[in-house]
Amino acid sequence: MGRPSKYAPEFQNEAVRLVLDGGKSIREAAESLGMKTETLRKWVNREKVERGVKAGLTRAEVEELKALKKENARLKQHVDILEKATAFFASRGLDARK
């Protein structure tokens, strides 16, 4: 999805836990961890979506949507090829089904 994070996943999870489960504000947690407030805010919001607390697509849903869009594009290409083949055979008076 984006560039790789400079923070380990374990660090991210612990930082988010400080806010969501530990009762610290985002600013307090970010300052105590020596990181930018906005970075932690993004992590917290993403986790809220994952937990179903906040509206939005989960990571799994985003990945599924990407896969479905890719499959849809592939199927559209197949349909286009079949339509062209049908038109080609029809213009020559041939039945493509035989």
mmCIF file of C-alpha atoms in Angstrom:
data_model
loop_
_atom_site.group_PDB
_atom_site.id
_atom_site.type_symbol
_atom_site.label_atom_id
_atom_site.label_comp_id
_atom_site.label_asym_id
_atom_site.label_seq_id
_atom_site.Cartn_x
_atom_site.Cartn_y
_atom_site.Cartn_z
ATOM 1 C CA MET A 1 0.000 0.000 0.000
ATOM 2 C CA GLY A 2 2.511 2.719 0.776
ATOM 3 C CA ARG A 3 6.148 2.844 1.561
ATOM 4 C CA PRO A 4 7.440 0.571 4.312
ATOM 5 C CA SER A 5 7.183 1.941 7.836
ATOM 6 C CA LYS A 6 10.318 2.805 9.765
ATOM 7 C CA TYR A 7 8.569 1.429 12.856
ATOM 8 C CA ALA A 8 8.335 -2.279 13.618
ATOM 9 C CA PRO A 9 4.801 -3.732 13.685
ATOM 10 C CA GLU A 10 5.255 -4.633 17.363
ATOM 11 C CA PHE A 11 6.072 -1.006 18.175
ATOM 12 C CA GLN A 12 3.038 0.193 16.233
ATOM 13 C CA ASN A 13 0.758 -2.250 18.036
ATOM 14 C CA GLU A 14 2.086 -1.246 21.450
ATOM 15 C CA ALA A 15 1.721 2.458 20.648
ATOM 16 C CA VAL A 16 -1.889 1.942 19.573
ATOM 17 C CA ARG A 17 -2.597 -0.102 22.707
ATOM 18 C CA LEU A 18 -1.356 2.772 24.874
ATOM 19 C CA VAL A 19 -4.079 4.948 23.370
ATOM 20 C CA LEU A 20 -6.978 2.548 22.877
ATOM 21 C CA ASP A 21 -6.498 0.287 25.880
ATOM 22 C CA GLY A 22 -4.180 2.287 28.142
ATOM 23 C CA GLY A 23 -6.201 5.478 28.360
ATOM 24 C CA LYS A 24 -3.459 7.818 27.143
ATOM 25 C CA SER A 25 -4.220 10.566 24.675
ATOM 26 C CA ILE A 26 -2.617 10.344 21.266
ATOM 27 C CA ARG A 27 -0.430 13.341 22.062
ATOM 28 C CA GLU A 28 0.716 11.901 25.416
ATOM 29 C CA ALA A 29 1.545 8.532 23.902
ATOM 30 C CA ALA A 30 3.337 10.056 20.908
ATOM 31 C CA GLU A 31 5.441 12.333 23.108
ATOM 32 C CA SER A 32 6.371 9.514 25.487
ATOM 33 C CA LEU A 33 7.401 7.348 22.526
ATOM 34 C CA GLY A 34 9.269 10.152 20.741
ATOM 35 C CA MET A 35 7.217 10.048 17.582
ATOM 36 C CA LYS A 36 4.969 12.339 15.557
ATOM 37 C CA THR A 37 1.422 12.738 16.803
ATOM 38 C CA GLU A 38 -0.059 12.467 13.313
ATOM 39 C CA THR A 39 1.660 9.136 12.678
ATOM 40 C CA LEU A 40 0.161 7.659 15.830
ATOM 41 C CA ARG A 41 -3.232 9.191 14.997
ATOM 42 C CA LYS A 42 -3.212 7.359 11.635
ATOM 43 C CA TRP A 43 -2.341 4.069 13.336
ATOM 44 C CA VAL A 44 -5.079 4.534 15.935
ATOM 45 C CA ASN A 45 -7.692 5.380 13.291
ATOM 46 C CA ARG A 46 -6.668 2.364 11.211
ATOM 47 C CA GLU A 47 -6.988 0.097 14.258
ATOM 48 C CA LYS A 48 -10.413 1.563 15.081
ATOM 49 C CA VAL A 49 -11.555 0.574 11.584
ATOM 50 C CA GLU A 50 -10.099 -2.918 12.086
ATOM 51 C CA ARG A 51 -11.976 -3.246 15.383
ATOM 52 C CA GLY A 52 -15.217 -2.024 13.831
ATOM 53 C CA VAL A 53 -15.336 1.062 16.042
ATOM 54 C CA LYS A 54 -14.957 3.456 13.119
ATOM 55 C CA ALA A 55 -16.445 3.281 9.625
ATOM 56 C CA GLY A 56 -14.100 2.381 6.805
ATOM 57 C CA LEU A 57 -12.546 -0.542 4.978
ATOM 58 C CA THR A 58 -10.372 -2.968 6.899
ATOM 59 C CA ARG A 59 -7.006 -4.037 5.482
ATOM 60 C CA ALA A 60 -8.534 -7.351 4.433
ATOM 61 C CA GLU A 61 -11.387 -5.561 2.654
ATOM 62 C CA VAL A 62 -8.947 -3.249 0.853
ATOM 63 C CA GLU A 63 -6.930 -6.252 -0.349
ATOM 64 C CA GLU A 64 -10.092 -8.064 -1.449
ATOM 65 C CA LEU A 65 -11.272 -4.965 -3.319
ATOM 66 C CA LYS A 66 -7.927 -4.732 -5.147
ATOM 67 C CA ALA A 67 -8.128 -8.393 -6.139
ATOM 68 C CA LEU A 68 -11.707 -8.028 -7.343
ATOM 69 C CA LYS A 69 -10.856 -4.958 -9.434
ATOM 70 C CA LYS A 70 -7.966 -6.832 -11.028
ATOM 71 C CA GLU A 71 -10.197 -9.833 -11.782
ATOM 72 C CA ASN A 72 -12.883 -7.524 -13.174
ATOM 73 C CA ALA A 73 -10.375 -5.914 -15.553
ATOM 74 C CA ARG A 74 -9.210 -9.354 -16.710
ATOM 75 C CA LEU A 75 -12.784 -10.496 -17.347
ATOM 76 C CA LYS A 76 -13.565 -7.299 -19.270
ATOM 77 C CA GLN A 77 -10.629 -8.091 -21.562
ATOM 78 C CA HIS A 78 -11.996 -11.589 -22.138
ATOM 79 C CA VAL A 79 -15.450 -10.229 -22.968
ATOM 80 C CA ASP A 80 -13.915 -7.711 -25.371
ATOM 81 C CA ILE A 81 -11.966 -10.454 -27.159
ATOM 82 C CA LEU A 82 -15.063 -12.656 -27.416
ATOM 83 C CA GLU A 83 -17.164 -9.773 -28.763
ATOM 84 C CA LYS A 84 -14.546 -9.038 -31.424
ATOM 85 C CA ALA A 85 -14.319 -12.708 -32.392
ATOM 86 C CA THR A 86 -18.108 -12.927 -32.662
ATOM 87 C CA ALA A 87 -18.214 -9.819 -34.856
ATOM 88 C CA PHE A 88 -15.389 -11.178 -37.021
ATOM 89 C CA PHE A 89 -17.111 -14.504 -37.636
ATOM 90 C CA ALA A 90 -20.509 -12.854 -38.148
ATOM 91 C CA SER A 91 -19.079 -10.523 -40.808
ATOM 92 C CA ARG A 92 -17.897 -13.555 -42.759
ATOM 93 C CA GLY A 93 -21.153 -15.404 -42.399
ATOM 94 C CA LEU A 94 -19.600 -18.004 -40.132
ATOM 95 C CA ASP A 95 -21.160 -19.383 -36.989
ATOM 96 C CA ALA A 96 -18.559 -19.118 -34.211
ATOM 97 C CA ARG A 97 -20.387 -21.754 -32.159
ATOM 98 C CA LYS A 98 -19.628 -24.581 -34.599
#
